[in-house]
């Protein structure tokens, strides 16, 4: 039959292919287990954990063990970190085939997709995933770039690598030539441990002093380091000593928006028995061992990121202040089991000035010995908040006072200098105001000698006012020195930068204010001297002297004659 001309044939439109987009996180692949990022349906992302059906056969098919559905406040990176911990615990440490890889795969953008079921998993389930070579084969190992990004080990210097290899070989009685840095990094202790064995990394050591000098150029890292507990600071110094830089610290500003609708979205807590049942049951020794490996991996302190350590340090400091206990007696479990928890006390830290770090350390990195007695036990101290200063010690009849806190003494000294400079500035302004009034009353030509001093004063005054306008701290200190309350507010706002700012104030404005004071005082002294000199040159009229006449002496004879 001829085609109906009134009926238009529908032309098939070509659907453009969606551009491939990299996954938000890389896959984490072992020879016998792998963690993959997938999408379920159209919106729900998840992390799928698959393992070989036969652990001894690297060519057996993959079987799903667990999947993490990403909802609510659980981010993709957090879910992948949990999956990585599970995978690391699944593979024993003594396994000769422990070799992780990062599979670089891509996902497509949201667009036209082939028809699938609602619960279809849009992930590559192919069995041709990269696997590790058999120990007996001669295949080359994967390149160093294939290491998982979760390893936050610092970049080691050549000296640190050589020392780590020597310590590792000496401990296990092996030839250093047969030990590589990859073997050391894959060990349970890590490369940082072997590179710092026997090294003094205390705060007063040469390494600690060198790191303190380097922190002056990293204010953000210095602020983070100051909030850490002493035990975390020791780990930080070891990490710096092997790299001699702060590249292992990464500053990231993140914003998380959470929308919670149901209580179930928060997640569930799994006990040791429940994890064992998920992995195969208590009747399977391998499942029991894997569950214990998983718990140990989650509790390892060296796997915590620096941001989490800072948050724990804040929470423990605030918890010690709120409960009235010593910081050295507070444990991480006490804070976690409290009503507010770690996040609650960490948020309360900013509003608790008493929880700020104090000079002298907190004692969390002490290596045993007798603990320092509390004020109540020793009978020293007048109440909470501090101890009384120790009495002077007499030796051979000479009294010696204990050393005070050098930082606070220096700050007090600089505050006095700032007050003196501001007083000199005010006195010079008052003196110049009086001089200006005198200039207006008299002849301008008579003040021509003071033009140079006035110019110097004006130049210095303009520089001082410009410094006040450019630096908010200088302007705030003009008000702060008049009130103790305002001074405490300025100290709280600037914290560790308060003392450097004070030194900057003295070094920047000090010479200019002194020049103003000198110019005004010279004008005042010279004007007074000129006035005295001109007054002495004025001729005064001579006093009139009376002519002395001869006094007439009266006699008795004249009286009688009269």
JSON list of C-alpha atoms in Angstrom, two decimals, residues 196-366:
[
{"chain": "A", "resi": 196, "resn": "UNK", "atom": "CA", "xyz": [62.51, 7.73, 64.16]},
{"chain": "A", "resi": 197, "resn": "UNK", "atom": "CA", "xyz": [63.55, 4.72, 66.26]},
{"chain": "A", "resi": 198, "resn": "UNK", "atom": "CA", "xyz": [65.93, 5.94, 68.94]},
{"chain": "A", "resi": 199, "resn": "UNK", "atom": "CA", "xyz": [65.56, 9.58, 67.84]},
{"chain": "A", "resi": 200, "resn": "UNK", "atom": "CA", "xyz": [64.87, 12.26, 70.44]},
{"chain": "A", "resi": 201, "resn": "UNK", "atom": "CA", "xyz": [61.74, 14.03, 69.20]},
{"chain": "A", "resi": 202, "resn": "UNK", "atom": "CA", "xyz": [60.75, 15.76, 72.43]},
{"chain": "A", "resi": 203, "resn": "UNK", "atom": "CA", "xyz": [59.74, 19.41, 72.45]},
{"chain": "A", "resi": 204, "resn": "UNK", "atom": "CA", "xyz": [63.14, 20.52, 73.79]},
{"chain": "A", "resi": 205, "resn": "UNK", "atom": "CA", "xyz": [65.22, 18.41, 71.42]},
{"chain": "A", "resi": 206, "resn": "UNK", "atom": "CA", "xyz": [67.03, 19.83, 68.42]},
{"chain": "A", "resi": 207, "resn": "UNK", "atom": "CA", "xyz": [64.35, 18.39, 66.14]},
{"chain": "A", "resi": 208, "resn": "UNK", "atom": "CA", "xyz": [61.57, 19.96, 68.19]},
{"chain": "A", "resi": 209, "resn": "UNK", "atom": "CA", "xyz": [63.30, 23.35, 68.25]},
{"chain": "A", "resi": 210, "resn": "UNK", "atom": "CA", "xyz": [63.87, 23.24, 64.49]},
{"chain": "A", "resi": 211, "resn": "UNK", "atom": "CA", "xyz": [60.20, 22.46, 63.90]},
{"chain": "A", "resi": 212, "resn": "UNK", "atom": "CA", "xyz": [59.18, 25.32, 66.22]},
{"chain": "A", "resi": 213, "resn": "UNK", "atom": "CA", "xyz": [61.25, 27.74, 64.13]},
{"chain": "A", "resi": 214, "resn": "UNK", "atom": "CA", "xyz": [59.67, 26.39, 60.95]},
{"chain": "A", "resi": 215, "resn": "UNK", "atom": "CA", "xyz": [56.17, 26.86, 62.40]},
{"chain": "A", "resi": 216, "resn": "UNK", "atom": "CA", "xyz": [56.65, 30.63, 62.41]},
{"chain": "A", "resi": 217, "resn": "UNK", "atom": "CA", "xyz": [56.13, 30.61, 58.64]},
{"chain": "A", "resi": 218, "resn": "UNK", "atom": "CA", "xyz": [52.96, 28.44, 58.87]},
{"chain": "A", "resi": 219, "resn": "UNK", "atom": "CA", "xyz": [50.43, 30.25, 61.10]},
{"chain": "A", "resi": 220, "resn": "UNK", "atom": "CA", "xyz": [47.57, 27.88, 60.26]},
{"chain": "A", "resi": 221, "resn": "UNK", "atom": "CA", "xyz": [49.64, 24.79, 61.08]},
{"chain": "A", "resi": 222, "resn": "UNK", "atom": "CA", "xyz": [50.94, 26.48, 64.23]},
{"chain": "A", "resi": 223, "resn": "UNK", "atom": "CA", "xyz": [47.38, 27.10, 65.45]},
{"chain": "A", "resi": 224, "resn": "UNK", "atom": "CA", "xyz": [46.46, 23.46, 64.82]},
{"chain": "A", "resi": 225, "resn": "UNK", "atom": "CA", "xyz": [49.62, 22.22, 66.55]},
{"chain": "A", "resi": 226, "resn": "UNK", "atom": "CA", "xyz": [48.94, 24.36, 69.62]},
{"chain": "A", "resi": 227, "resn": "UNK", "atom": "CA", "xyz": [45.53, 22.77, 70.19]},
{"chain": "A", "resi": 228, "resn": "UNK", "atom": "CA", "xyz": [46.82, 19.20, 70.10]},
{"chain": "A", "resi": 229, "resn": "UNK", "atom": "CA", "xyz": [47.52, 17.16, 73.21]},
{"chain": "A", "resi": 230, "resn": "UNK", "atom": "CA", "xyz": [51.13, 16.41, 74.04]},
{"chain": "A", "resi": 231, "resn": "UNK", "atom": "CA", "xyz": [50.76, 12.81, 72.87]},
{"chain": "A", "resi": 232, "resn": "UNK", "atom": "CA", "xyz": [49.52, 13.97, 69.45]},
{"chain": "A", "resi": 233, "resn": "UNK", "atom": "CA", "xyz": [52.26, 16.61, 69.28]},
{"chain": "A", "resi": 234, "resn": "UNK", "atom": "CA", "xyz": [54.88, 13.88, 69.60]},
{"chain": "A", "resi": 235, "resn": "UNK", "atom": "CA", "xyz": [53.46, 12.08, 66.57]},
{"chain": "A", "resi": 236, "resn": "UNK", "atom": "CA", "xyz": [53.38, 15.39, 64.68]},
{"chain": "A", "resi": 237, "resn": "UNK", "atom": "CA", "xyz": [57.05, 16.07, 65.42]},
{"chain": "A", "resi": 238, "resn": "UNK", "atom": "CA", "xyz": [58.00, 12.59, 64.22]},
{"chain": "A", "resi": 239, "resn": "UNK", "atom": "CA", "xyz": [56.11, 13.11, 60.96]},
{"chain": "A", "resi": 240, "resn": "UNK", "atom": "CA", "xyz": [57.90, 16.43, 60.40]},
{"chain": "A", "resi": 241, "resn": "UNK", "atom": "CA", "xyz": [61.33, 15.02, 61.24]},
{"chain": "A", "resi": 242, "resn": "UNK", "atom": "CA", "xyz": [61.21, 12.52, 58.37]},
{"chain": "A", "resi": 243, "resn": "UNK", "atom": "CA", "xyz": [60.11, 15.07, 55.75]},
{"chain": "A", "resi": 244, "resn": "UNK", "atom": "CA", "xyz": [61.44, 18.42, 57.05]},
{"chain": "A", "resi": 245, "resn": "UNK", "atom": "CA", "xyz": [58.35, 20.19, 55.69]},
{"chain": "A", "resi": 246, "resn": "UNK", "atom": "CA", "xyz": [54.63, 20.47, 56.36]},
{"chain": "A", "resi": 247, "resn": "UNK", "atom": "CA", "xyz": [53.41, 18.98, 53.09]},
{"chain": "A", "resi": 248, "resn": "UNK", "atom": "CA", "xyz": [51.77, 16.13, 55.00]},
{"chain": "A", "resi": 249, "resn": "UNK", "atom": "CA", "xyz": [49.32, 18.66, 56.51]},
{"chain": "A", "resi": 250, "resn": "UNK", "atom": "CA", "xyz": [46.53, 19.80, 54.22]},
{"chain": "A", "resi": 251, "resn": "UNK", "atom": "CA", "xyz": [44.23, 22.70, 55.13]},
{"chain": "A", "resi": 252, "resn": "UNK", "atom": "CA", "xyz": [40.74, 22.25, 53.70]},
{"chain": "A", "resi": 253, "resn": "UNK", "atom": "CA", "xyz": [37.68, 24.39, 54.35]},
{"chain": "A", "resi": 254, "resn": "UNK", "atom": "CA", "xyz": [34.50, 22.32, 54.08]},
{"chain": "A", "resi": 255, "resn": "UNK", "atom": "CA", "xyz": [30.82, 23.04, 54.57]},
{"chain": "A", "resi": 256, "resn": "UNK", "atom": "CA", "xyz": [28.43, 20.19, 55.32]},
{"chain": "A", "resi": 257, "resn": "UNK", "atom": "CA", "xyz": [24.65, 20.58, 55.14]},
{"chain": "A", "resi": 258, "resn": "UNK", "atom": "CA", "xyz": [22.70, 17.75, 56.75]},
{"chain": "A", "resi": 259, "resn": "UNK", "atom": "CA", "xyz": [18.98, 17.05, 56.38]},
{"chain": "A", "resi": 260, "resn": "UNK", "atom": "CA", "xyz": [17.78, 14.38, 58.74]},
{"chain": "A", "resi": 261, "resn": "UNK", "atom": "CA", "xyz": [14.24, 13.07, 58.35]},
{"chain": "A", "resi": 262, "resn": "UNK", "atom": "CA", "xyz": [14.19, 9.79, 60.22]},
{"chain": "A", "resi": 263, "resn": "UNK", "atom": "CA", "xyz": [16.05, 8.43, 63.17]},
{"chain": "A", "resi": 264, "resn": "UNK", "atom": "CA", "xyz": [17.11, 5.41, 61.11]},
{"chain": "A", "resi": 265, "resn": "UNK", "atom": "CA", "xyz": [19.10, 7.65, 58.77]},
{"chain": "A", "resi": 266, "resn": "UNK", "atom": "CA", "xyz": [21.68, 8.22, 61.48]},
{"chain": "A", "resi": 267, "resn": "UNK", "atom": "CA", "xyz": [23.00, 4.68, 61.16]},
{"chain": "A", "resi": 268, "resn": "UNK", "atom": "CA", "xyz": [23.21, 1.66, 63.42]},
{"chain": "A", "resi": 269, "resn": "UNK", "atom": "CA", "xyz": [25.82, 0.49, 65.86]},
{"chain": "A", "resi": 270, "resn": "UNK", "atom": "CA", "xyz": [27.21, -3.00, 65.32]},
{"chain": "A", "resi": 271, "resn": "UNK", "atom": "CA", "xyz": [28.72, -5.06, 68.10]},
{"chain": "A", "resi": 272, "resn": "UNK", "atom": "CA", "xyz": [31.59, -7.51, 67.74]},
{"chain": "A", "resi": 273, "resn": "UNK", "atom": "CA", "xyz": [29.16, -10.42, 67.51]},
{"chain": "A", "resi": 274, "resn": "UNK", "atom": "CA", "xyz": [27.06, -8.73, 64.81]},
{"chain": "A", "resi": 275, "resn": "UNK", "atom": "CA", "xyz": [30.13, -7.98, 62.71]},
{"chain": "A", "resi": 276, "resn": "UNK", "atom": "CA", "xyz": [31.20, -11.61, 63.07]},
{"chain": "A", "resi": 277, "resn": "UNK", "atom": "CA", "xyz": [27.77, -12.78, 61.87]},
{"chain": "A", "resi": 278, "resn": "UNK", "atom": "CA", "xyz": [28.00, -10.49, 58.83]},
{"chain": "A", "resi": 279, "resn": "UNK", "atom": "CA", "xyz": [31.39, -11.93, 57.92]},
{"chain": "A", "resi": 280, "resn": "UNK", "atom": "CA", "xyz": [30.24, -15.55, 58.13]},
{"chain": "A", "resi": 281, "resn": "UNK", "atom": "CA", "xyz": [29.30, -16.51, 61.69]},
{"chain": "A", "resi": 282, "resn": "UNK", "atom": "CA", "xyz": [31.04, -17.44, 64.91]},
{"chain": "A", "resi": 283, "resn": "UNK", "atom": "CA", "xyz": [31.53, -21.02, 63.76]},
{"chain": "A", "resi": 284, "resn": "UNK", "atom": "CA", "xyz": [34.00, -19.83, 61.13]},
{"chain": "A", "resi": 285, "resn": "UNK", "atom": "CA", "xyz": [37.46, -19.07, 62.58]},
{"chain": "A", "resi": 286, "resn": "UNK", "atom": "CA", "xyz": [38.26, -16.86, 59.60]},
{"chain": "A", "resi": 287, "resn": "UNK", "atom": "CA", "xyz": [35.17, -14.71, 60.26]},
{"chain": "A", "resi": 288, "resn": "UNK", "atom": "CA", "xyz": [36.12, -14.27, 63.93]},
{"chain": "A", "resi": 289, "resn": "UNK", "atom": "CA", "xyz": [39.65, -13.29, 62.94]},
{"chain": "A", "resi": 290, "resn": "UNK", "atom": "CA", "xyz": [38.42, -10.85, 60.28]},
{"chain": "A", "resi": 291, "resn": "UNK", "atom": "CA", "xyz": [36.02, -9.19, 62.73]},
{"chain": "A", "resi": 292, "resn": "UNK", "atom": "CA", "xyz": [38.82, -8.71, 65.23]},
{"chain": "A", "resi": 293, "resn": "UNK", "atom": "CA", "xyz": [41.08, -7.32, 62.49]},
{"chain": "A", "resi": 294, "resn": "UNK", "atom": "CA", "xyz": [38.32, -4.88, 61.51]},
{"chain": "A", "resi": 295, "resn": "UNK", "atom": "CA", "xyz": [37.84, -3.63, 65.08]},
{"chain": "A", "resi": 296, "resn": "UNK", "atom": "CA", "xyz": [41.58, -3.26, 65.61]},
{"chain": "A", "resi": 297, "resn": "UNK", "atom": "CA", "xyz": [41.87, -1.36, 62.34]},
{"chain": "A", "resi": 298, "resn": "UNK", "atom": "CA", "xyz": [39.09, 1.05, 63.34]},
{"chain": "A", "resi": 299, "resn": "UNK", "atom": "CA", "xyz": [40.71, 1.68, 66.73]},
{"chain": "A", "resi": 300, "resn": "UNK", "atom": "CA", "xyz": [44.20, 2.37, 65.41]},
{"chain": "A", "resi": 301, "resn": "UNK", "atom": "CA", "xyz": [45.22, 5.87, 66.43]},
{"chain": "A", "resi": 302, "resn": "UNK", "atom": "CA", "xyz": [47.68, 6.31, 63.56]},
{"chain": "A", "resi": 303, "resn": "UNK", "atom": "CA", "xyz": [44.87, 6.07, 60.99]},
{"chain": "A", "resi": 304, "resn": "UNK", "atom": "CA", "xyz": [43.05, 9.11, 62.37]},
{"chain": "A", "resi": 305, "resn": "UNK", "atom": "CA", "xyz": [43.35, 12.27, 60.33]},
{"chain": "A", "resi": 306, "resn": "UNK", "atom": "CA", "xyz": [44.90, 15.36, 61.91]},
{"chain": "A", "resi": 307, "resn": "UNK", "atom": "CA", "xyz": [41.55, 17.18, 61.97]},
{"chain": "A", "resi": 308, "resn": "UNK", "atom": "CA", "xyz": [40.03, 14.41, 64.09]},
{"chain": "A", "resi": 309, "resn": "UNK", "atom": "CA", "xyz": [42.97, 14.58, 66.49]},
{"chain": "A", "resi": 310, "resn": "UNK", "atom": "CA", "xyz": [42.49, 18.32, 66.87]},
{"chain": "A", "resi": 311, "resn": "UNK", "atom": "CA", "xyz": [38.77, 17.84, 67.56]},
{"chain": "A", "resi": 312, "resn": "UNK", "atom": "CA", "xyz": [39.50, 15.17, 70.18]},
{"chain": "A", "resi": 313, "resn": "UNK", "atom": "CA", "xyz": [42.07, 17.45, 71.82]},
{"chain": "A", "resi": 314, "resn": "UNK", "atom": "CA", "xyz": [39.54, 20.30, 72.01]},
{"chain": "A", "resi": 315, "resn": "UNK", "atom": "CA", "xyz": [36.89, 18.01, 73.47]},
{"chain": "A", "resi": 316, "resn": "UNK", "atom": "CA", "xyz": [39.23, 16.57, 76.12]},
{"chain": "A", "resi": 317, "resn": "UNK", "atom": "CA", "xyz": [40.44, 20.02, 77.19]},
{"chain": "A", "resi": 318, "resn": "UNK", "atom": "CA", "xyz": [36.87, 21.33, 77.51]},
{"chain": "A", "resi": 319, "resn": "UNK", "atom": "CA", "xyz": [35.73, 18.17, 79.31]},
{"chain": "A", "resi": 320, "resn": "UNK", "atom": "CA", "xyz": [38.51, 18.58, 81.89]},
{"chain": "A", "resi": 321, "resn": "UNK", "atom": "CA", "xyz": [37.45, 22.17, 82.61]},
{"chain": "A", "resi": 322, "resn": "UNK", "atom": "CA", "xyz": [33.72, 21.42, 82.80]},
{"chain": "A", "resi": 323, "resn": "UNK", "atom": "CA", "xyz": [34.16, 18.42, 85.12]},
{"chain": "A", "resi": 324, "resn": "UNK", "atom": "CA", "xyz": [36.93, 19.97, 87.22]},
{"chain": "A", "resi": 325, "resn": "UNK", "atom": "CA", "xyz": [39.42, 17.15, 86.60]},
{"chain": "A", "resi": 326, "resn": "UNK", "atom": "CA", "xyz": [43.03, 17.26, 85.47]},
{"chain": "A", "resi": 327, "resn": "UNK", "atom": "CA", "xyz": [43.62, 16.92, 81.77]},
{"chain": "A", "resi": 328, "resn": "UNK", "atom": "CA", "xyz": [46.11, 14.11, 82.30]},
{"chain": "A", "resi": 329, "resn": "UNK", "atom": "CA", "xyz": [43.37, 12.08, 84.03]},
{"chain": "A", "resi": 330, "resn": "UNK", "atom": "CA", "xyz": [40.87, 12.46, 81.13]},
{"chain": "A", "resi": 331, "resn": "UNK", "atom": "CA", "xyz": [40.71, 9.68, 78.55]},
{"chain": "A", "resi": 332, "resn": "UNK", "atom": "CA", "xyz": [39.14, 9.65, 75.13]},
{"chain": "A", "resi": 333, "resn": "UNK", "atom": "CA", "xyz": [36.61, 7.04, 76.23]},
{"chain": "A", "resi": 334, "resn": "UNK", "atom": "CA", "xyz": [35.38, 9.31, 79.03]},
{"chain": "A", "resi": 335, "resn": "UNK", "atom": "CA", "xyz": [34.58, 12.05, 76.53]},
{"chain": "A", "resi": 336, "resn": "UNK", "atom": "CA", "xyz": [32.93, 9.70, 74.04]},
{"chain": "A", "resi": 337, "resn": "UNK", "atom": "CA", "xyz": [30.72, 8.13, 76.72]},
{"chain": "A", "resi": 338, "resn": "UNK", "atom": "CA", "xyz": [29.66, 11.50, 78.14]},
{"chain": "A", "resi": 339, "resn": "UNK", "atom": "CA", "xyz": [26.34, 13.18, 77.44]},
{"chain": "A", "resi": 340, "resn": "UNK", "atom": "CA", "xyz": [27.68, 15.75, 74.95]},
{"chain": "A", "resi": 341, "resn": "UNK", "atom": "CA", "xyz": [30.24, 13.48, 73.30]},
{"chain": "A", "resi": 342, "resn": "UNK", "atom": "CA", "xyz": [33.28, 14.54, 71.33]},
{"chain": "A", "resi": 343, "resn": "UNK", "atom": "CA", "xyz": [31.45, 16.86, 68.94]},
{"chain": "A", "resi": 344, "resn": "UNK", "atom": "CA", "xyz": [29.54, 18.60, 71.73]},
{"chain": "A", "resi": 345, "resn": "UNK", "atom": "CA", "xyz": [32.58, 19.38, 73.85]},
{"chain": "A", "resi": 346, "resn": "UNK", "atom": "CA", "xyz": [34.60, 20.36, 70.77]},
{"chain": "A", "resi": 347, "resn": "UNK", "atom": "CA", "xyz": [31.90, 22.91, 69.85]},
{"chain": "A", "resi": 348, "resn": "UNK", "atom": "CA", "xyz": [31.90, 24.19, 73.46]},
{"chain": "A", "resi": 349, "resn": "UNK", "atom": "CA", "xyz": [35.67, 24.72, 73.38]},
{"chain": "A", "resi": 350, "resn": "UNK", "atom": "CA", "xyz": [35.46, 28.08, 71.59]},
{"chain": "A", "resi": 351, "resn": "UNK", "atom": "CA", "xyz": [33.22, 29.48, 74.37]},
{"chain": "A", "resi": 352, "resn": "UNK", "atom": "CA", "xyz": [35.39, 28.19, 77.23]},
{"chain": "A", "resi": 353, "resn": "UNK", "atom": "CA", "xyz": [38.46, 30.42, 77.71]},
{"chain": "A", "resi": 354, "resn": "UNK", "atom": "CA", "xyz": [39.72, 28.27, 80.59]},
{"chain": "A", "resi": 355, "resn": "UNK", "atom": "CA", "xyz": [40.16, 25.34, 78.19]},
{"chain": "A", "resi": 356, "resn": "UNK", "atom": "CA", "xyz": [42.79, 27.09, 76.08]},
{"chain": "A", "resi": 357, "resn": "UNK", "atom": "CA", "xyz": [46.25, 25.46, 76.09]},
{"chain": "A", "resi": 358, "resn": "UNK", "atom": "CA", "xyz": [48.50, 26.66, 78.89]},
{"chain": "A", "resi": 359, "resn": "UNK", "atom": "CA", "xyz": [52.31, 26.80, 78.97]},
{"chain": "A", "resi": 360, "resn": "UNK", "atom": "CA", "xyz": [53.98, 23.75, 80.45]},
{"chain": "A", "resi": 361, "resn": "UNK", "atom": "CA", "xyz": [52.09, 20.99, 78.63]},
{"chain": "A", "resi": 362, "resn": "UNK", "atom": "CA", "xyz": [49.31, 18.73, 79.84]},
{"chain": "A", "resi": 363, "resn": "UNK", "atom": "CA", "xyz": [51.31, 15.62, 80.74]},
{"chain": "A", "resi": 364, "resn": "UNK", "atom": "CA", "xyz": [49.61, 13.31, 78.25]},
{"chain": "A", "resi": 365, "resn": "UNK", "atom": "CA", "xyz": [52.97, 12.36, 76.72]},
{"chain": "A", "resi": 366, "resn": "UNK", "atom": "CA", "xyz": [54.64, 11.51, 80.04]}
]
